[in-house]
Short mmCIF file of C-alpha atoms in Angstrom, two decimals:
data_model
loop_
_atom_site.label_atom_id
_atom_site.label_comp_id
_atom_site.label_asym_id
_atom_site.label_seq_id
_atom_site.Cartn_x
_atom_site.Cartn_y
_atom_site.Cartn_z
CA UNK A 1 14.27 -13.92 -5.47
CA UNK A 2 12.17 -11.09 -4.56
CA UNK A 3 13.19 -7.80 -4.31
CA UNK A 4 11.78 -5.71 -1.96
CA UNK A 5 10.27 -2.61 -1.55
CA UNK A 6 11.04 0.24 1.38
CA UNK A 7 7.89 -0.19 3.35
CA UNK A 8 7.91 -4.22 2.31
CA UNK A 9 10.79 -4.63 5.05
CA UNK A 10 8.77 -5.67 7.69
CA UNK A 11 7.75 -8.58 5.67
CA UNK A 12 10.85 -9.14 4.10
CA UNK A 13 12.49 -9.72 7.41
CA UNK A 14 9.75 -12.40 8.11
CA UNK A 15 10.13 -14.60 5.12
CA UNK A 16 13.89 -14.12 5.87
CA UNK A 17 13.06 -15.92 9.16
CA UNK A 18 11.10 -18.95 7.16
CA UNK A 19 14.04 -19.42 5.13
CA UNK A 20 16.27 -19.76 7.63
CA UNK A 21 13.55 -22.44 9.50
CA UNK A 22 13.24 -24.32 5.85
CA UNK A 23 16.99 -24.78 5.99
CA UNK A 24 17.27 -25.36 10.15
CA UNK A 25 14.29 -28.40 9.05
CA UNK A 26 16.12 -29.93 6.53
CA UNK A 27 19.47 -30.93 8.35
CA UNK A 28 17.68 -31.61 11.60
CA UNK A 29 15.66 -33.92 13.52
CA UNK A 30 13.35 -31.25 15.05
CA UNK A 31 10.08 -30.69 13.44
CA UNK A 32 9.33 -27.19 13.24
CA UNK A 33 6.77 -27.31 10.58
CA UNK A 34 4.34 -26.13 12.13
CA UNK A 35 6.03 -22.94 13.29
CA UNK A 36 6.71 -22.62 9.82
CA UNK A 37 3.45 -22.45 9.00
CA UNK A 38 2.52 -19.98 11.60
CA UNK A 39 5.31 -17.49 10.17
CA UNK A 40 3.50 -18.23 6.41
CA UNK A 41 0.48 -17.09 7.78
CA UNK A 42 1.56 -14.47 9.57
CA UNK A 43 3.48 -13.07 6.36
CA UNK A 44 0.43 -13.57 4.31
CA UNK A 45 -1.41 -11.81 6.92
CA UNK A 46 0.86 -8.93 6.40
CA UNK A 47 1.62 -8.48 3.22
CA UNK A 48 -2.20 -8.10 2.74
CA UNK A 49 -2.87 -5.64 5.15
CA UNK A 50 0.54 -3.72 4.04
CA UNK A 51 -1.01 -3.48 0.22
CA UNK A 52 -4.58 -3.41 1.69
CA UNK A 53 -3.27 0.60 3.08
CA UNK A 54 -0.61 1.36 0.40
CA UNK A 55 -0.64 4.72 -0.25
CA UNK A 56 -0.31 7.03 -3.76
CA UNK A 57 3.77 7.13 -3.27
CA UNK A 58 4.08 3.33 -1.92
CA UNK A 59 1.49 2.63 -5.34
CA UNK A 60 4.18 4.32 -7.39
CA UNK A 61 6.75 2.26 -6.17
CA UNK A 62 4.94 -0.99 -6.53
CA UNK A 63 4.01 0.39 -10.66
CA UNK A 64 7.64 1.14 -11.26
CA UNK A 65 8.94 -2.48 -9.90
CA UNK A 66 11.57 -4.01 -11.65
CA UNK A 67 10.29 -7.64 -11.56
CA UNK A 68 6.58 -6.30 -12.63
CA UNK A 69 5.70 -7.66 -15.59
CA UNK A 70 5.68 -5.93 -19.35
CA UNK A 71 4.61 -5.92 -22.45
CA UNK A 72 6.74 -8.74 -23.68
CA UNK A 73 4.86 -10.67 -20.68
CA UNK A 74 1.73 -9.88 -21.36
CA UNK A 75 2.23 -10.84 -24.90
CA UNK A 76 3.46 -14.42 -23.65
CA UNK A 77 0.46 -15.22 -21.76
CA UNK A 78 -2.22 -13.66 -23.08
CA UNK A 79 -2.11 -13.53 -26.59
CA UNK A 80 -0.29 -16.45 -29.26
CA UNK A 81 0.59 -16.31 -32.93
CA UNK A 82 2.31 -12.43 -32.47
CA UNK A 83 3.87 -10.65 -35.40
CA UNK A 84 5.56 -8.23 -34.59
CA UNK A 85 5.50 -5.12 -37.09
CA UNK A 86 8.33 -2.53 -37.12
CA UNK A 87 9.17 1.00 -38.14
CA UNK A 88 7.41 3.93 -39.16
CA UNK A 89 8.17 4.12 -42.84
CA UNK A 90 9.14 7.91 -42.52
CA UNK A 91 11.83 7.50 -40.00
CA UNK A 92 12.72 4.35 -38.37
CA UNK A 93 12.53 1.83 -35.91
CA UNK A 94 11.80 2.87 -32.32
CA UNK A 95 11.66 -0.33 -29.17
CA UNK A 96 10.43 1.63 -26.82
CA UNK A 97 6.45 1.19 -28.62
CA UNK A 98 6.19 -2.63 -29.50
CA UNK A 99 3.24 -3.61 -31.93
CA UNK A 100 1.90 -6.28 -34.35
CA UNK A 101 -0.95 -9.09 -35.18
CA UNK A 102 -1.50 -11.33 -32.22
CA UNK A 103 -4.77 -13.45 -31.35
CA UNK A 104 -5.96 -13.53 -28.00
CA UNK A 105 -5.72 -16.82 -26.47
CA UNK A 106 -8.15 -19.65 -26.50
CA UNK A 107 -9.18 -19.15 -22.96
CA UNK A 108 -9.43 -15.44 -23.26
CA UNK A 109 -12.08 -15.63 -26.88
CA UNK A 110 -9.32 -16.46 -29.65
CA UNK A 111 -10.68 -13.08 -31.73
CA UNK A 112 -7.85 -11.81 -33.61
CA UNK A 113 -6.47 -8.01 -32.69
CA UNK A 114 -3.93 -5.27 -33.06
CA UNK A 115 -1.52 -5.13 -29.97
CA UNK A 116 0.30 -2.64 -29.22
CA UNK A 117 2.16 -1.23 -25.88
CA UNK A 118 5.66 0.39 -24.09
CA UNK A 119 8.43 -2.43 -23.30
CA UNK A 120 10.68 -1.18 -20.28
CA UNK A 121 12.77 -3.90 -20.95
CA UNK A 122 14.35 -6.41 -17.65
CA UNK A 123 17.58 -5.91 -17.32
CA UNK A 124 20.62 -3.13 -18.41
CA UNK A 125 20.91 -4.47 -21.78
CA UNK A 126 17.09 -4.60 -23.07
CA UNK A 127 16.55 -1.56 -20.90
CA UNK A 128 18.87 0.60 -22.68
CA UNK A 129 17.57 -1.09 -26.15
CA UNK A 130 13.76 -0.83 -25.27
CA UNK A 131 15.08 3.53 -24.23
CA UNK A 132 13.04 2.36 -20.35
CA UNK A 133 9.98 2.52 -22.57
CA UNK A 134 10.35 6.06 -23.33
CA UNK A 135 8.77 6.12 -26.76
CA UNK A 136 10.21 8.50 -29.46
CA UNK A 137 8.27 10.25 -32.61
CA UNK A 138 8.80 7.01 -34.77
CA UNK A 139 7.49 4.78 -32.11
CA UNK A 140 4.10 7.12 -31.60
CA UNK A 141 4.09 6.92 -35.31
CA UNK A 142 4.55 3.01 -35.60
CA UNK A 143 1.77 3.05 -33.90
CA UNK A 144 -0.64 5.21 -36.03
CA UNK A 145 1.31 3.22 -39.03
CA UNK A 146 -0.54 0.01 -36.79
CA UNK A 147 -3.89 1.58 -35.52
CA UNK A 148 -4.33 2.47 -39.14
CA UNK A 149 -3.68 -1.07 -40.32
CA UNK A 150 -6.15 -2.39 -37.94
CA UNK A 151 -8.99 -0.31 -38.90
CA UNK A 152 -8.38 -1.30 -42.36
CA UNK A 153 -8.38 -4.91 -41.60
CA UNK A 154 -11.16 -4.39 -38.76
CA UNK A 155 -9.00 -5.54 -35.92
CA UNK A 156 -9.57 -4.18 -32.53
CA UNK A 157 -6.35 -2.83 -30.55
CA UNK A 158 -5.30 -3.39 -28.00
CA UNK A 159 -2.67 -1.11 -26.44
CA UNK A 160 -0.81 -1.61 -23.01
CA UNK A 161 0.82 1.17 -21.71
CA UNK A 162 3.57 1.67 -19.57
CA UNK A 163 5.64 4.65 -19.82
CA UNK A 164 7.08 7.56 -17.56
CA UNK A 165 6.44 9.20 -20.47
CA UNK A 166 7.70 9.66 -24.01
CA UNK A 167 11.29 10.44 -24.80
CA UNK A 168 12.12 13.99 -23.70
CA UNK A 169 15.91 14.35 -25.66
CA UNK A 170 16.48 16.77 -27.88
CA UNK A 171 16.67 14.41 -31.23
CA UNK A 172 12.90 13.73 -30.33
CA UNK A 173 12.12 17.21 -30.09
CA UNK A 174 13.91 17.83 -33.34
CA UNK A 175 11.81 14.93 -34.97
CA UNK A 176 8.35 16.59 -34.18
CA UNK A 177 8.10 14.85 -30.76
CA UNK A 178 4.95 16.82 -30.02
CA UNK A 179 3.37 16.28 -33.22
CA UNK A 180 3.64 12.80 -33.16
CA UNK A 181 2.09 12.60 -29.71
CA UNK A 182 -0.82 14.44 -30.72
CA UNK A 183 -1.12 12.54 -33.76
CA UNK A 184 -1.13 9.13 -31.85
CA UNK A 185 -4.07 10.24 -29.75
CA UNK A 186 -5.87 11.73 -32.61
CA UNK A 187 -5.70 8.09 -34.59
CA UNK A 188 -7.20 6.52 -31.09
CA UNK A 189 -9.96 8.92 -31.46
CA UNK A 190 -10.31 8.31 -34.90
CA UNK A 191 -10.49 4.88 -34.94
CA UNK A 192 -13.77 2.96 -36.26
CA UNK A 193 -12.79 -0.56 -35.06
CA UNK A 194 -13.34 -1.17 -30.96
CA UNK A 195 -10.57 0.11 -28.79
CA UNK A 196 -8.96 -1.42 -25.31
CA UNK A 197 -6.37 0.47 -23.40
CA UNK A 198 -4.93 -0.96 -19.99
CA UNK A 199 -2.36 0.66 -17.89
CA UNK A 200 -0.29 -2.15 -16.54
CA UNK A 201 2.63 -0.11 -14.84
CA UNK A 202 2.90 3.59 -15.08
CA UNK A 203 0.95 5.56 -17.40
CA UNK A 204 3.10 9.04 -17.82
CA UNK A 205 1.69 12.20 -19.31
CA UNK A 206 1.13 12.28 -23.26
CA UNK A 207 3.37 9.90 -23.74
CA UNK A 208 1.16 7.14 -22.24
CA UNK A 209 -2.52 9.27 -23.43
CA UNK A 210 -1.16 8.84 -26.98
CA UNK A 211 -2.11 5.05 -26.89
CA UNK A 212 -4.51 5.32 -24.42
CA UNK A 213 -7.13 7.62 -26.01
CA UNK A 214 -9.87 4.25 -26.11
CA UNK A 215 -13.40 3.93 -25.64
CA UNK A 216 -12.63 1.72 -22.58
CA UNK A 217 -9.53 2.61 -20.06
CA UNK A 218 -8.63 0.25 -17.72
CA UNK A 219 -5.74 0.24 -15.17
CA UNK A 220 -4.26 -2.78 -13.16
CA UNK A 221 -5.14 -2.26 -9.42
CA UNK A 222 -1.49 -1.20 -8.40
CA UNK A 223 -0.60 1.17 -11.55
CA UNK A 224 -0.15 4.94 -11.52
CA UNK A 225 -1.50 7.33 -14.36
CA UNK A 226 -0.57 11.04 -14.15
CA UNK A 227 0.11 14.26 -16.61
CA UNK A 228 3.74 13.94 -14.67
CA UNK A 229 6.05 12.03 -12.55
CA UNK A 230 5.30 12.75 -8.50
CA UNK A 231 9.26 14.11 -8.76
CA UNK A 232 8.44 16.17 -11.59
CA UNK A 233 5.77 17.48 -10.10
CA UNK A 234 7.49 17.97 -6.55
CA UNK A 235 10.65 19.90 -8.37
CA UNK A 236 8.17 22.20 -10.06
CA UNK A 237 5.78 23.15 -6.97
CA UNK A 238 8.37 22.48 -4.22
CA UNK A 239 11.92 23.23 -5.81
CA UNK A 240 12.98 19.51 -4.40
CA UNK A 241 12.27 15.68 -5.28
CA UNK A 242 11.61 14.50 -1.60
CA UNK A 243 8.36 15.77 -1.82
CA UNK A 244 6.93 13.36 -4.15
CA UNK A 245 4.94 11.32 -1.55
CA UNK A 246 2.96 14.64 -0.91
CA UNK A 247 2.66 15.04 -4.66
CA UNK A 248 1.52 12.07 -5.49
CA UNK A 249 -0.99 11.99 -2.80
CA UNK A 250 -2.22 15.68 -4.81
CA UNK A 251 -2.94 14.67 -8.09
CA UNK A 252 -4.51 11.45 -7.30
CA UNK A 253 -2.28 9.04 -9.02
CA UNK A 254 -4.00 6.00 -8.36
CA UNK A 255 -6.27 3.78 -10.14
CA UNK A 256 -9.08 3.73 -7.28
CA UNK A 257 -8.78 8.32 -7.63
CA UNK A 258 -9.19 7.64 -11.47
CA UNK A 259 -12.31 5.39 -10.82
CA UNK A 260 -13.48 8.12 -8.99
CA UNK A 261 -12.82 10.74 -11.18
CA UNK A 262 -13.97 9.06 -14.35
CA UNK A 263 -10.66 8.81 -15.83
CA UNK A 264 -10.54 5.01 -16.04
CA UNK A 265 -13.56 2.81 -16.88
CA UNK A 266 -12.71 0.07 -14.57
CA UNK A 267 -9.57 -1.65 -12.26
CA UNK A 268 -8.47 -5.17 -12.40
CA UNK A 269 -7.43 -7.14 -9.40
CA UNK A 270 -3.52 -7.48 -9.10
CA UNK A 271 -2.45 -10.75 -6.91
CA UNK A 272 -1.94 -9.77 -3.16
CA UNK A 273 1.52 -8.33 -2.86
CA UNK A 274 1.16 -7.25 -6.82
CA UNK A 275 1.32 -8.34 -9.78
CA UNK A 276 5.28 -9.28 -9.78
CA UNK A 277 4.50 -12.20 -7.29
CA UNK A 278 2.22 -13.78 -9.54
CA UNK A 279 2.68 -12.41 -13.31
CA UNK A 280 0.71 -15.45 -14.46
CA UNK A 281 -2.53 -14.96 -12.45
CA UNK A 282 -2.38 -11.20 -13.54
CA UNK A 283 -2.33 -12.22 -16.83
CA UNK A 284 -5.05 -14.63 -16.43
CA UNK A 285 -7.39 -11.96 -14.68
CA UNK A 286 -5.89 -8.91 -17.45
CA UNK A 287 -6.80 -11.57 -20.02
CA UNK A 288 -10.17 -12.28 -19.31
CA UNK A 289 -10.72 -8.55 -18.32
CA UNK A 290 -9.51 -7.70 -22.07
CA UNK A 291 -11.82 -10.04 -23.55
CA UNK A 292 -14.73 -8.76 -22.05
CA UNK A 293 -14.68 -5.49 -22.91
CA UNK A 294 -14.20 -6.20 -26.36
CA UNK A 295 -16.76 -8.48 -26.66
CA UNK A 296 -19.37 -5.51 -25.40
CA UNK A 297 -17.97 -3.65 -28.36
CA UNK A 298 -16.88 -5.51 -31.51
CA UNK A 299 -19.88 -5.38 -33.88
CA UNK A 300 -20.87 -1.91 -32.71
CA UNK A 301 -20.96 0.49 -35.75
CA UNK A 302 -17.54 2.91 -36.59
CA UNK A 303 -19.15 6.24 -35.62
CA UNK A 304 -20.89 4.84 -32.65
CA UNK A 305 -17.69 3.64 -31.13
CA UNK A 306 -16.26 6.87 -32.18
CA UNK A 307 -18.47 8.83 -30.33
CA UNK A 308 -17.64 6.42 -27.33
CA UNK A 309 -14.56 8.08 -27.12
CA UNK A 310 -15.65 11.32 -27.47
CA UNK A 311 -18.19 11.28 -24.93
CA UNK A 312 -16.08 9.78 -22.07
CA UNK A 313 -13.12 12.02 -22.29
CA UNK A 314 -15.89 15.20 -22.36
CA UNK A 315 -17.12 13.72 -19.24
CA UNK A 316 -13.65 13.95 -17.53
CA UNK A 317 -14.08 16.65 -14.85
CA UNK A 318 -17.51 17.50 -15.56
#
């Protein structure tokens, strides 16, 4: 079953109708298929043209999707043979930030890397376990723990963020939240193996930049990637949450602004309708996007890459 979005209802009230016409075929002796197949088209028809015009605020809706696929998904289909690693060896264990060995799939190159990303989790119970991908200060340090690993074993990583943004509690804070953020991006930066960061979902503040501080950035066509929430944002300039659709439309949330902008190195195609109607052909077209990049940078030398980095972020905003 789909679930649908607000501005989706136009649609959803049109596959309602084919469903009802799928069941009126079956137990009758009218043939109606090929009103049926008018109503497909015309729903196809629409639900192109709705995500054709989507705008920042409907984007951010379609990024924070409960059906759209995670990291555990993305580690399914794109990559085989994962180990998970786990803790921080100061601390402890934190779900939120997921990492380990994996190898890319046959299709996608087979080259052995470091994966690491946010798990939102897909229902209450791995939800409340995965903290809605809010990473604390033992997950951001997992993942130096892992970054470092890979540069020792010259693995590239591979991160895939999706956040709101890291943990905001006050045990975090108490923990060296901050700290541990900047830390994070500081081991991207320092890293002398290649680099690939994707934002699948919604990449939130420094909670998402601490894993996405890579040499190449790239966002799925349908994600969002701001320094705050649109609500966060709205309550601080506006005093109220309903005007989110105007803040998000401000600070250019989406992946085609970030093009723009520099931000992001490059978008991949999501599936028409995105990428929770078809979480195997984004996986396919993430896959092969993945591989790509890395094969323009594996074999370049460590201070090369590093400067990579360097030089893209000092472009930002110039």
């Amino acid at each position: 079953m789909i679930s649908y979005l607000e501005f989706e209802k136009p649609v959803a009230a049109l596959e309602a109708r084919i469903a009802e016409l799928r069941e009126t075929a079956q137990g009758g002796d009218i043939d109606i298929t090929s009103e049926i197949r008018r109503l497909e088209n015309k729903s196809a028809e629409l639900l192109a043209s709705t995500y054709k015009a989507l705008t920042p605020w409907q984007k951010t809706q379609v990024a924070r999707h409960l059906a759209r696929p995670h990291f555990k998904d993305y580690v399914e289909r794109i990559f085989t043979d994962f180990m998970p690693l786990g803790g921080d060896r100061l601390y402890g264990e934190d779900q939120a930030i997921v990492g380990g060995f994996a190898k890319l799939a046959a299709e996608f190159g087979g080259r052995r890397v470091m994966v690491i990303g946010h798990e939102k989790g897909h229902d209450t119970q791995t939800r409340i376990r995965h903290n809605f991908g809010m990473g604390k200060p033992e997950g951001y340090r997992k993942a130096i723990r892992l970054m470092e690993m890979a540069g020792r074993f010259g693995l590239p990583v591979v991160t895939l963020v999706d956040t709101s943004g890291a943990f905001p509690g006050v045990e975090a804070e108490e923990r060296g939240q901050a700290e541990a953020i900047a830390r994070s991006t500081e081991a991207c930066l320092a890293l002398g193996v290649p680099m690939v960061a994707t934002i699948v979902g919604e990449g939130g503040s420094g909670g998402a930049v601490a894993l996405a501080s890579a040499e190449r950035v790239l966002m799925l066509e349908h994600a969002v990637y701001s320094v705050i929430s649109p609500e966060g944002c709205a309550s601080i300039l506006w005093r109220t949450s309903e005007k989110a659709a105007d803040a998000a439309e401000a600070m250019k949330v989406t992946a085609q602004d970030l093009h723009g902008l520099g931000v992001i190195d490059r978008i991949v195609r999501e599936p028409v309708g995105g990428a929770h109607r078809d979480p195997d052909g984004t996986c396919i077209t993430l896959g092969n996007a993945i591989s790509e990049e890395l094969a323009a940078l594996v074999g370049k030398p460590a201070d090369e890459l590093r400067n990579l980095r360097a030089e893209r972020f000092l472009r930002i905003g110039a």
